[in-house]
Amino acid sequence: MISTGLSAQIPLDFDECVDLMSVVWRLAGADEYQRCSVTPYTEEVVRHFSPFAEHPAVQLAKKYSNNNVGYDAVAVYGAYLDVDGNGNVVFDDTLIRDFDSRWSESMQFEFFEVLNSFYKESDFKKWFDSTKQVREESIQAFSAISSSIDMDWYGRFFNPDGADFKIILCILAGQNNYGVSLKTKDGKFLLSPVISCASYNDGKISYNANMVLPIVVHEFCHAYCNSLIDANWNEISDIAGELYKLNRKTLVRQAYSSPVIMMYETFVRSCVIRYMIDHFGEEVNVGALIKDEEDRGFPLTGTMVKGLTGYEREKERYPRMESFMPELVNDINCFDVSGYKKAMREAKRNRVHYTCNIRNGSKNIPAGEFTVEIKFDKPMIGKVSLSMTEKEFPRFKDYSWSDDMRTLSIIFLFEAKHSYGFFINGDGFRSKDGYASISKKINFSTR
């Protein structure tokens, strides 16, 4: 049944096996598991596990990672595992294993053998127990956010039959979060998103509630939305494929590698907007939220939010989301693709250009406090959108805009003899007349 009463009852904890998988993929060099900002945790990983960097489990993880086994596939594998009373890693016998195509059955068991060996030989249990204080601090910091989530909404909005919920925290997932849904052998549906996004400032772990709350709502939605997209995929695959081609560069940069994943994300993001409307009413700038998602490569967001708004108005006619899907599928297939292409061409012609005082590949940049200046050819609205590259993101201090809104000054703190990088998200830098900037990766090193 759907959890009722206080949302604080949602189980919130770390999962030893999810952390185990994260450590192995970090040792394997997977970029998505290198971006943890909680320094004490990463220092303990390096100290304890560096001697095992060439272990067969790590070598196999490198092979798998190069074949697209990463991100959520790593966390999901960990969620299906348990540690028995004899200290062996085992598949959790209460769960029905249902891996996606990235984990073939032979891979599942091939990796299982070497992972169990890594767990024992690296004395993983000892390390995990030694980091208990960091994990307790994370749980304490996150508990205020988890207790504010309206879990009953999922039953009202999607499916009155409901599900059970838990939240898995995983600091080593860096800035990534994954929607994980499991089914138990006794027929229960368990939604257990893996959430990271921890910050570390002045020796304390924290979570930005305004940023993290929508993320948690988002990840819980995946368990419902993905299966509904799968069930209706044949009816929407053509238009989804066409829209994916038009936005492929933007989506791949965010690790969304196929049309079906684009549709999972579009559906989920549209449902999150409905959650925000239902809970915060007039405080929500719906148009801005929709535009933000469309700029990220999800052009059907506005169409789906409009459809879902109609669905909520007719709940007596459509008691379950499944019964409404034919209507939503029709809305999707009526999307004006030709008009969208025309708008994309116009936006490309009017792209905002800029210069930056650090170029990609620069060397001998001075260490210490350094001001990065980005000068635009149009007045901007003042939003800042930088993200990570494969290099370390520099320590940020402050930023400001010039009076004419054409120059952004960002103060970073650089260490000597260090490699850094940041990505300028063009869609996140918009001019006052509504046009996006070009996107650019800037990797550099200090003297």
Tab-separated table of C-alpha atoms in Angstrom:
chain	number	residue	atom	x	y	z
A	1	MET	CA	0.000	0.000	0.000
A	2	ILE	CA	1.019	3.619	-0.473
A	3	SER	CA	2.794	5.000	2.576
A	4	THR	CA	0.418	7.109	4.637
A	5	GLY	CA	0.753	9.520	7.501
A	6	LEU	CA	3.975	11.442	8.022
A	7	SER	CA	6.424	11.204	5.130
A	8	ALA	CA	9.196	10.919	7.705
A	9	GLN	CA	8.266	7.237	7.815
A	10	ILE	CA	9.979	6.720	4.439
A	11	PRO	CA	13.003	4.499	5.111
A	12	LEU	CA	16.183	6.479	4.449
A	13	ASP	CA	19.589	4.820	4.546
A	14	PHE	CA	22.733	3.838	2.674
A	15	ASP	CA	22.982	0.455	0.965
A	16	GLU	CA	26.259	-1.392	1.455
A	17	CYS	CA	26.043	-3.125	-1.932
A	18	VAL	CA	25.199	0.057	-3.844
A	19	ASP	CA	28.271	1.649	-2.260
A	20	LEU	CA	30.267	-1.472	-3.142
A	21	MET	CA	29.366	-1.120	-6.816
A	22	SER	CA	30.104	2.609	-6.704
A	23	VAL	CA	33.586	1.991	-5.296
A	24	VAL	CA	34.393	-0.594	-7.976
A	25	TRP	CA	33.201	1.689	-10.805
A	26	ARG	CA	35.150	4.578	-9.277
A	27	LEU	CA	38.303	2.446	-9.281
A	28	ALA	CA	37.501	1.503	-12.877
A	29	GLY	CA	37.657	5.187	-13.810
A	30	ALA	CA	33.975	5.642	-14.703
A	31	ASP	CA	33.557	9.416	-14.919
A	32	GLU	CA	30.096	9.465	-13.325
A	33	TYR	CA	31.518	7.944	-10.136
A	34	GLN	CA	34.429	10.396	-9.825
A	35	ARG	CA	32.401	13.472	-8.913
A	36	CYS	CA	31.790	13.120	-5.200
A	37	SER	CA	32.336	16.451	-3.418
A	38	VAL	CA	32.354	15.025	0.131
A	39	THR	CA	36.118	15.010	0.617
A	40	PRO	CA	36.401	12.792	3.735
A	41	TYR	CA	34.482	10.028	1.998
A	42	THR	CA	36.591	10.093	-1.158
A	43	GLU	CA	39.800	10.279	0.862
A	44	GLU	CA	38.809	7.113	2.694
A	45	VAL	CA	38.027	5.399	-0.610
A	46	VAL	CA	41.452	6.274	-1.985
A	47	ARG	CA	43.250	5.302	1.219
A	48	HIS	CA	41.553	1.937	1.620
A	49	PHE	CA	40.991	0.742	-1.947
A	50	SER	CA	43.956	2.002	-4.000
A	51	PRO	CA	45.826	-1.310	-3.483
A	52	PHE	CA	42.954	-3.090	-5.242
A	53	ALA	CA	42.877	-0.927	-8.395
A	54	GLU	CA	43.976	-3.897	-10.531
A	55	HIS	CA	41.586	-6.430	-8.986
A	56	PRO	CA	39.707	-8.623	-11.519
A	57	ALA	CA	36.406	-6.989	-10.480
A	58	VAL	CA	37.804	-3.559	-11.362
A	59	GLN	CA	39.200	-4.812	-14.670
A	60	LEU	CA	35.848	-6.346	-15.588
A	61	ALA	CA	34.075	-3.133	-14.550
A	62	LYS	CA	36.350	-1.211	-16.955
A	63	LYS	CA	35.324	-3.559	-19.749
A	64	TYR	CA	31.641	-3.219	-18.920
A	65	SER	CA	31.886	0.545	-18.488
A	66	ASN	CA	33.335	0.866	-21.988
A	67	ASN	CA	30.282	-1.037	-23.229
A	68	ASN	CA	27.722	1.344	-21.720
A	69	VAL	CA	27.265	-0.308	-18.314
A	70	GLY	CA	27.307	2.783	-16.138
A	71	TYR	CA	25.209	5.358	-14.310
A	72	ASP	CA	21.956	3.747	-13.067
A	73	ALA	CA	22.932	0.253	-14.293
A	74	VAL	CA	25.630	0.191	-11.613
A	75	ALA	CA	23.299	1.286	-8.817
A	76	VAL	CA	20.538	-1.104	-9.910
A	77	TYR	CA	22.919	-4.075	-9.814
A	78	GLY	CA	23.879	-3.109	-6.258
A	79	ALA	CA	20.225	-2.791	-5.245
A	80	TYR	CA	19.636	-6.442	-6.222
A	81	LEU	CA	22.458	-7.602	-3.926
A	82	ASP	CA	22.692	-8.365	-0.221
A	83	VAL	CA	25.348	-9.630	2.201
A	84	ASP	CA	24.490	-12.863	3.982
A	85	GLY	CA	25.372	-13.888	7.532
A	86	ASN	CA	28.619	-15.496	6.363
A	87	GLY	CA	29.924	-12.314	4.776
A	88	ASN	CA	29.182	-13.325	1.192
A	89	VAL	CA	27.711	-11.057	-1.448
A	90	VAL	CA	24.534	-12.719	-2.705
A	91	PHE	CA	21.561	-11.841	-4.849
A	92	ASP	CA	18.697	-10.756	-2.591
A	93	ASP	CA	16.334	-13.750	-2.677
A	94	THR	CA	13.320	-11.590	-1.788
A	95	LEU	CA	13.535	-9.730	-5.130
A	96	ILE	CA	12.643	-10.639	-8.704
A	97	ARG	CA	15.715	-9.716	-10.740
A	98	ASP	CA	14.752	-7.702	-13.810
A	99	PHE	CA	17.839	-6.111	-15.365
A	100	ASP	CA	17.716	-4.057	-18.546
A	101	SER	CA	19.605	-5.036	-21.694
A	102	ARG	CA	22.906	-3.580	-20.461
A	103	TRP	CA	23.249	-6.549	-18.083
A	104	SER	CA	22.990	-9.818	-19.979
A	105	GLU	CA	22.409	-12.892	-17.831
A	106	SER	CA	25.950	-14.130	-18.422
A	107	MET	CA	27.358	-10.733	-17.397
A	108	GLN	CA	25.283	-10.735	-14.223
A	109	PHE	CA	26.850	-13.969	-13.009
A	110	GLU	CA	30.316	-13.327	-14.423
A	111	PHE	CA	30.564	-10.101	-12.457
A	112	PHE	CA	28.918	-11.580	-9.378
A	113	GLU	CA	31.822	-13.994	-8.851
A	114	VAL	CA	34.609	-11.389	-9.002
A	115	LEU	CA	32.603	-8.859	-7.001
A	116	ASN	CA	32.268	-11.294	-4.100
A	117	SER	CA	36.015	-11.816	-4.261
A	118	PHE	CA	36.633	-8.039	-4.209
A	119	TYR	CA	34.293	-7.634	-1.244
A	120	LYS	CA	36.257	-10.135	0.818
A	121	GLU	CA	39.794	-9.370	-0.301
A	122	SER	CA	39.427	-5.607	0.100
A	123	ASP	CA	37.767	-6.021	3.512
A	124	PHE	CA	34.933	-3.845	2.237
A	125	LYS	CA	32.812	-4.426	5.339
A	126	LYS	CA	35.549	-2.928	7.524
A	127	TRP	CA	35.726	0.189	5.345
A	128	PHE	CA	31.951	0.552	5.213
A	129	ASP	CA	31.674	0.350	8.992
A	130	SER	CA	34.511	2.853	9.390
A	131	THR	CA	32.581	5.488	7.438
A	132	LYS	CA	29.476	5.230	9.606
A	133	GLN	CA	29.794	8.777	10.951
A	134	VAL	CA	29.818	10.322	7.469
A	135	ARG	CA	26.774	8.314	6.493
A	136	GLU	CA	24.905	9.267	9.672
A	137	GLU	CA	25.633	12.943	8.976
A	138	SER	CA	24.237	12.539	5.457
A	139	ILE	CA	21.049	10.878	6.710
A	140	GLN	CA	20.541	13.603	9.292
A	141	ALA	CA	21.067	16.328	6.672
A	142	PHE	CA	18.657	14.676	4.226
A	143	SER	CA	15.891	13.747	6.648
A	144	ALA	CA	14.212	17.171	6.547
A	145	ILE	CA	13.836	16.861	2.771
A	146	SER	CA	12.549	13.286	2.782
A	147	SER	CA	9.969	14.090	5.446
A	148	SER	CA	8.502	16.865	3.282
A	149	ILE	CA	7.633	14.617	0.319
A	150	ASP	CA	3.942	13.810	-0.164
A	151	MET	CA	4.129	10.091	-0.858
A	152	ASP	CA	0.338	9.747	-1.017
A	153	TRP	CA	0.369	11.891	-4.158
A	154	TYR	CA	1.807	9.008	-6.187
A	155	GLY	CA	-1.188	6.839	-5.376
A	156	ARG	CA	-3.624	9.623	-6.208
A	157	PHE	CA	-1.853	10.582	-9.413
A	158	PHE	CA	-0.679	7.288	-10.907
A	159	ASN	CA	-2.095	4.164	-9.403
A	160	PRO	CA	-4.329	3.616	-6.380
A	161	ASP	CA	-2.845	0.131	-5.871
A	162	GLY	CA	0.295	1.815	-4.612
A	163	ALA	CA	3.830	0.767	-3.754
A	164	ASP	CA	6.341	0.794	-0.928
A	165	PHE	CA	9.037	3.436	-0.779
A	166	LYS	CA	12.581	3.834	0.470
A	167	ILE	CA	15.420	6.225	-0.337
A	168	ILE	CA	18.995	5.015	-0.811
A	169	LEU	CA	21.658	7.662	-0.276
A	170	CYS	CA	24.901	7.181	-2.180
A	171	ILE	CA	27.494	9.924	-1.808
A	172	LEU	CA	29.792	8.310	-4.376
A	173	ALA	CA	27.221	8.794	-7.148
A	174	GLY	CA	28.439	12.410	-7.245
A	175	GLN	CA	25.850	14.674	-8.823
A	176	ASN	CA	23.817	11.831	-10.318
A	177	ASN	CA	20.542	10.351	-9.093
A	178	TYR	CA	18.820	7.201	-10.304
A	179	GLY	CA	15.271	5.953	-10.286
A	180	VAL	CA	15.356	2.366	-9.062
A	181	SER	CA	12.227	0.229	-8.922
A	182	LEU	CA	12.201	-3.319	-7.601
A	183	LYS	CA	9.557	-6.026	-7.359
A	184	THR	CA	9.495	-8.472	-4.479
A	185	LYS	CA	8.603	-12.136	-4.895
A	186	ASP	CA	5.501	-11.632	-2.788
A	187	GLY	CA	4.188	-9.145	-5.364
A	188	LYS	CA	5.083	-5.793	-3.769
A	189	PHE	CA	6.433	-2.904	-5.809
A	190	LEU	CA	9.373	-1.129	-4.131
A	191	LEU	CA	10.470	2.303	-5.307
A	192	SER	CA	13.975	2.984	-4.034
A	193	PRO	CA	15.713	5.837	-5.856
A	194	VAL	CA	19.441	6.251	-5.339
A	195	ILE	CA	20.066	9.879	-4.401
A	196	SER	CA	23.367	11.746	-4.260
A	197	CYS	CA	23.768	15.540	-4.749
A	198	ALA	CA	25.504	16.012	-1.379
A	199	SER	CA	27.483	19.210	-0.814
A	200	TYR	CA	30.412	19.630	1.557
A	201	ASN	CA	31.138	23.057	3.022
A	202	ASP	CA	32.942	24.083	6.205
A	203	GLY	CA	33.301	20.455	7.247
A	204	LYS	CA	29.572	19.720	7.005
A	205	ILE	CA	27.465	17.648	4.638
A	206	SER	CA	24.375	19.408	3.329
A	207	TYR	CA	21.670	19.160	0.692
A	208	ASN	CA	20.044	22.091	-1.100
A	209	ALA	CA	16.345	21.471	-0.453
A	210	ASN	CA	15.155	23.625	-3.371
A	211	MET	CA	17.294	21.585	-5.739
A	212	VAL	CA	16.998	18.132	-4.175
A	213	LEU	CA	13.248	17.941	-3.452
A	214	PRO	CA	12.267	17.995	-7.156
A	215	ILE	CA	15.010	15.427	-7.824
A	216	VAL	CA	13.580	12.970	-5.284
A	217	VAL	CA	10.051	13.517	-6.613
A	218	HIS	CA	11.511	12.973	-10.096
A	219	GLU	CA	13.228	9.697	-9.272
A	220	PHE	CA	10.149	8.206	-7.587
A	221	CYS	CA	8.150	9.049	-10.739
A	222	HIS	CA	10.438	6.953	-12.935
A	223	ALA	CA	9.076	3.676	-11.605
A	224	TYR	CA	5.596	4.580	-12.844
A	225	CYS	CA	6.447	6.535	-15.991
A	226	ASN	CA	8.999	4.188	-17.552
A	227	SER	CA	6.654	1.205	-17.600
A	228	LEU	CA	3.851	3.303	-19.114
A	229	ILE	CA	6.147	4.530	-21.887
A	230	ASP	CA	7.257	0.945	-22.530
A	231	ALA	CA	3.648	-0.238	-22.763
A	232	ASN	CA	2.832	2.444	-25.368
A	233	TRP	CA	6.175	2.580	-27.173
A	234	ASN	CA	4.967	1.217	-30.519
A	235	GLU	CA	2.472	4.088	-30.802
A	236	ILE	CA	4.990	6.886	-30.085
A	237	SER	CA	8.324	5.502	-31.309
A	238	ASP	CA	8.256	7.294	-34.687
A	239	ILE	CA	7.775	10.803	-33.348
A	240	ALA	CA	10.106	10.111	-30.421
A	241	GLY	CA	12.834	9.005	-32.820
A	242	GLU	CA	12.430	12.109	-34.952
A	243	LEU	CA	12.579	14.470	-31.974
A	244	TYR	CA	15.546	12.620	-30.534
A	245	LYS	CA	17.541	13.141	-33.739
A	246	LEU	CA	16.847	16.869	-33.569
A	247	ASN	CA	18.083	17.093	-29.968
A	248	ARG	CA	20.660	14.315	-29.921
A	249	LYS	CA	23.737	16.424	-29.103
A	250	THR	CA	22.006	18.126	-26.176
A	251	LEU	CA	20.643	14.832	-24.815
A	252	VAL	CA	23.833	12.791	-25.189
A	253	ARG	CA	25.710	15.485	-23.280
A	254	GLN	CA	23.320	14.732	-20.390
A	255	ALA	CA	23.843	10.948	-20.802
A	256	TYR	CA	20.398	10.358	-22.387
A	257	SER	CA	21.382	7.954	-25.115
A	258	SER	CA	18.177	6.866	-26.878
A	259	PRO	CA	14.672	8.017	-27.890
A	260	VAL	CA	13.016	5.831	-25.250
A	261	ILE	CA	15.145	7.356	-22.469
A	262	MET	CA	14.227	10.806	-23.799
A	263	MET	CA	10.551	9.857	-23.424
A	264	TYR	CA	11.062	8.436	-19.920
A	265	GLU	CA	12.603	11.744	-18.916
A	266	THR	CA	9.972	13.860	-20.660
A	267	PHE	CA	7.132	12.023	-18.932
A	268	VAL	CA	8.824	12.179	-15.531
A	269	ARG	CA	9.706	15.865	-15.832
A	270	SER	CA	6.131	16.663	-16.857
A	271	CYS	CA	4.801	14.774	-13.817
A	272	VAL	CA	7.194	16.645	-11.528
A	273	ILE	CA	5.815	19.933	-12.841
A	274	ARG	CA	2.314	18.671	-12.012
A	275	TYR	CA	3.526	17.759	-8.508
A	276	MET	CA	4.919	21.272	-8.062
A	277	ILE	CA	1.668	22.826	-9.269
A	278	ASP	CA	-0.409	20.602	-6.971
A	279	HIS	CA	1.700	21.439	-3.910
A	280	PHE	CA	2.878	25.009	-4.451
A	281	GLY	CA	0.123	26.481	-6.640
A	282	GLU	CA	0.650	30.058	-7.757
A	283	GLU	CA	4.215	30.087	-6.453
A	284	VAL	CA	5.179	27.934	-9.442
A	285	ASN	CA	6.161	29.642	-12.706
A	286	VAL	CA	4.834	26.847	-14.897
A	287	GLY	CA	5.864	28.469	-18.164
A	288	ALA	CA	9.445	28.860	-16.977
A	289	LEU	CA	9.626	25.240	-15.800
A	290	ILE	CA	8.307	23.952	-19.123
A	291	LYS	CA	10.656	26.150	-21.150
A	292	ASP	CA	13.602	25.047	-19.042
A	293	GLU	CA	12.877	21.374	-19.803
A	294	GLU	CA	12.250	22.043	-23.492
A	295	ASP	CA	15.586	23.878	-23.680
A	296	ARG	CA	17.239	20.761	-22.220
A	297	GLY	CA	16.070	18.717	-25.197
A	298	PHE	CA	12.590	17.587	-24.121
A	299	PRO	CA	10.291	19.400	-26.593
A	300	LEU	CA	7.173	17.414	-25.654
A	301	THR	CA	7.148	18.723	-22.061
A	302	GLY	CA	4.550	21.432	-22.661
A	303	THR	CA	2.306	19.015	-24.551
A	304	MET	CA	2.490	16.421	-21.787
A	305	VAL	CA	1.970	18.900	-18.926
A	306	LYS	CA	-1.153	20.175	-20.680
A	307	GLY	CA	-2.385	16.610	-21.159
A	308	LEU	CA	-1.713	15.674	-17.528
A	309	THR	CA	-3.563	18.783	-16.366
A	310	GLY	CA	-6.607	17.524	-18.272
A	311	TYR	CA	-6.138	14.087	-16.750
A	312	GLU	CA	-6.282	15.487	-13.216
A	313	ARG	CA	-9.464	17.364	-14.039
A	314	GLU	CA	-11.125	14.145	-15.150
A	315	LYS	CA	-10.038	11.706	-12.468
A	316	GLU	CA	-13.530	10.237	-12.206
A	317	ARG	CA	-13.307	9.240	-15.864
A	318	TYR	CA	-9.667	8.148	-15.620
A	319	PRO	CA	-9.049	6.659	-12.144
A	320	ARG	CA	-5.615	5.302	-13.166
A	321	MET	CA	-2.898	6.726	-15.377
A	322	GLU	CA	-3.013	3.580	-17.530
A	323	SER	CA	-6.558	4.408	-18.604
A	324	PHE	CA	-5.507	7.911	-19.679
A	325	MET	CA	-2.486	6.867	-21.740
A	326	PRO	CA	-4.381	6.620	-25.102
A	327	GLU	CA	-5.311	10.305	-24.715
A	328	LEU	CA	-1.737	11.271	-23.871
A	329	VAL	CA	-0.387	9.208	-26.768
A	330	ASN	CA	-2.721	11.058	-29.117
A	331	ASP	CA	-1.490	14.412	-27.795
A	332	ILE	CA	2.113	13.328	-28.376
A	333	ASN	CA	1.443	12.237	-31.949
A	334	CYS	CA	-0.302	15.551	-32.722
A	335	PHE	CA	2.822	17.527	-31.815
A	336	ASP	CA	3.757	20.006	-34.602
A	337	VAL	CA	7.174	18.679	-35.585
A	338	SER	CA	7.504	20.927	-38.651
A	339	GLY	CA	6.764	24.014	-36.553
A	340	TYR	CA	9.314	22.845	-34.003
A	341	LYS	CA	11.965	22.430	-36.706
A	342	LYS	CA	11.263	25.961	-37.936
A	343	ALA	CA	11.657	27.340	-34.405
A	344	MET	CA	14.951	25.439	-34.013
A	345	ARG	CA	16.325	26.956	-37.232
A	346	GLU	CA	15.390	30.448	-36.051
A	347	ALA	CA	16.988	29.830	-32.651
A	348	LYS	CA	20.198	28.621	-34.325
A	349	ARG	CA	20.394	31.756	-36.478
A	350	ASN	CA	20.075	33.912	-33.378
A	351	ARG	CA	22.455	32.009	-31.078
A	352	VAL	CA	24.283	34.201	-28.602
A	353	HIS	CA	28.070	34.199	-29.011
A	354	TYR	CA	30.706	34.995	-26.402
A	355	THR	CA	34.387	34.992	-25.577
A	356	CYS	CA	36.032	33.584	-22.462
A	357	ASN	CA	39.422	34.605	-21.044
A	358	ILE	CA	40.331	30.912	-20.684
A	359	ARG	CA	40.324	28.805	-23.832
A	360	ASN	CA	39.875	25.072	-24.047
A	361	GLY	CA	43.303	23.462	-23.742
A	362	SER	CA	44.921	26.458	-22.003
A	363	LYS	CA	48.015	25.780	-19.900
A	364	ASN	CA	49.886	27.742	-17.235
A	365	ILE	CA	46.778	29.510	-15.911
A	366	PRO	CA	47.775	31.276	-12.648
A	367	ALA	CA	46.974	29.430	-9.431
A	368	GLY	CA	45.083	31.085	-6.583
A	369	GLU	CA	42.054	33.330	-6.930
A	370	PHE	CA	41.211	33.758	-10.614
A	371	THR	CA	38.311	35.573	-12.283
A	372	VAL	CA	36.894	33.891	-15.357
A	373	GLU	CA	35.253	36.460	-17.624
A	374	ILE	CA	32.653	35.490	-20.213
A	375	LYS	CA	31.676	38.368	-22.526
A	376	PHE	CA	28.430	37.959	-24.493
A	377	ASP	CA	27.375	39.779	-27.649
A	378	LYS	CA	23.882	40.457	-26.251
A	379	PRO	CA	22.475	41.507	-22.865
A	380	MET	CA	21.691	38.379	-20.856
A	381	ILE	CA	18.956	37.575	-18.323
A	382	GLY	CA	21.482	36.784	-15.570
A	383	LYS	CA	21.146	33.034	-15.194
A	384	VAL	CA	24.362	31.017	-14.750
A	385	SER	CA	24.647	27.432	-16.020
A	386	LEU	CA	27.978	25.620	-15.742
A	387	SER	CA	28.486	21.880	-15.392
A	388	MET	CA	31.319	19.374	-15.105
A	389	THR	CA	33.530	17.961	-17.825
A	390	GLU	CA	35.712	14.876	-17.439
A	391	LYS	CA	38.145	17.110	-15.515
A	392	GLU	CA	37.726	18.327	-11.936
A	393	PHE	CA	35.332	21.242	-11.501
A	394	PRO	CA	37.197	24.153	-9.843
A	395	ARG	CA	36.317	25.469	-6.422
A	396	PHE	CA	33.798	28.303	-6.796
A	397	LYS	CA	33.837	31.488	-4.734
A	398	ASP	CA	31.448	34.074	-6.233
A	399	TYR	CA	30.074	35.579	-9.435
A	400	SER	CA	28.625	38.874	-10.710
A	401	TRP	CA	27.187	40.434	-13.851
A	402	SER	CA	28.177	43.783	-15.339
A	403	ASP	CA	25.628	46.607	-15.367
A	404	ASP	CA	24.922	46.067	-19.063
A	405	MET	CA	24.439	42.285	-18.457
A	406	ARG	CA	26.979	41.433	-21.142
A	407	THR	CA	29.873	40.271	-18.957
A	408	LEU	CA	29.785	37.475	-16.393
A	409	SER	CA	32.650	37.388	-13.872
A	410	ILE	CA	33.125	34.130	-11.953
A	411	ILE	CA	35.703	33.903	-9.165
A	412	PHE	CA	37.334	30.482	-8.814
A	413	LEU	CA	40.095	29.226	-6.523
A	414	PHE	CA	42.701	27.222	-8.468
A	415	GLU	CA	45.371	24.966	-7.019
A	416	ALA	CA	48.834	24.902	-8.604
A	417	LYS	CA	49.768	22.176	-11.122
A	418	HIS	CA	46.166	21.049	-11.459
A	419	SER	CA	43.815	20.144	-14.324
A	420	TYR	CA	40.330	21.642	-14.283
A	421	GLY	CA	37.329	21.923	-16.542
A	422	PHE	CA	33.854	23.354	-16.831
A	423	PHE	CA	31.135	23.184	-19.464
A	424	ILE	CA	29.232	26.307	-20.478
A	425	ASN	CA	25.650	25.116	-20.997
A	426	GLY	CA	24.465	27.234	-23.891
A	427	ASP	CA	20.784	26.560	-23.312
A	428	GLY	CA	21.181	27.855	-19.742
A	429	PHE	CA	22.605	31.220	-20.824
A	430	ARG	CA	19.823	33.171	-22.527
A	431	SER	CA	19.667	36.682	-23.895
A	432	LYS	CA	16.958	39.111	-22.868
A	433	ASP	CA	15.290	38.543	-26.236
A	434	GLY	CA	15.044	34.828	-25.428
A	435	TYR	CA	17.836	33.182	-27.429
A	436	ALA	CA	20.291	30.603	-26.121
A	437	SER	CA	24.078	30.732	-26.286
A	438	ILE	CA	26.461	28.320	-27.944
A	439	SER	CA	27.757	25.525	-25.712
A	440	LYS	CA	31.454	25.120	-25.036
A	441	LYS	CA	33.763	22.826	-23.060
A	442	ILE	CA	36.787	24.449	-21.418
A	443	ASN	CA	39.499	22.211	-19.957
A	444	PHE	CA	42.731	23.789	-18.750
A	445	SER	CA	45.668	23.382	-16.375
A	446	THR	CA	47.374	25.691	-13.893
A	447	ARG	CA	51.070	26.507	-13.642
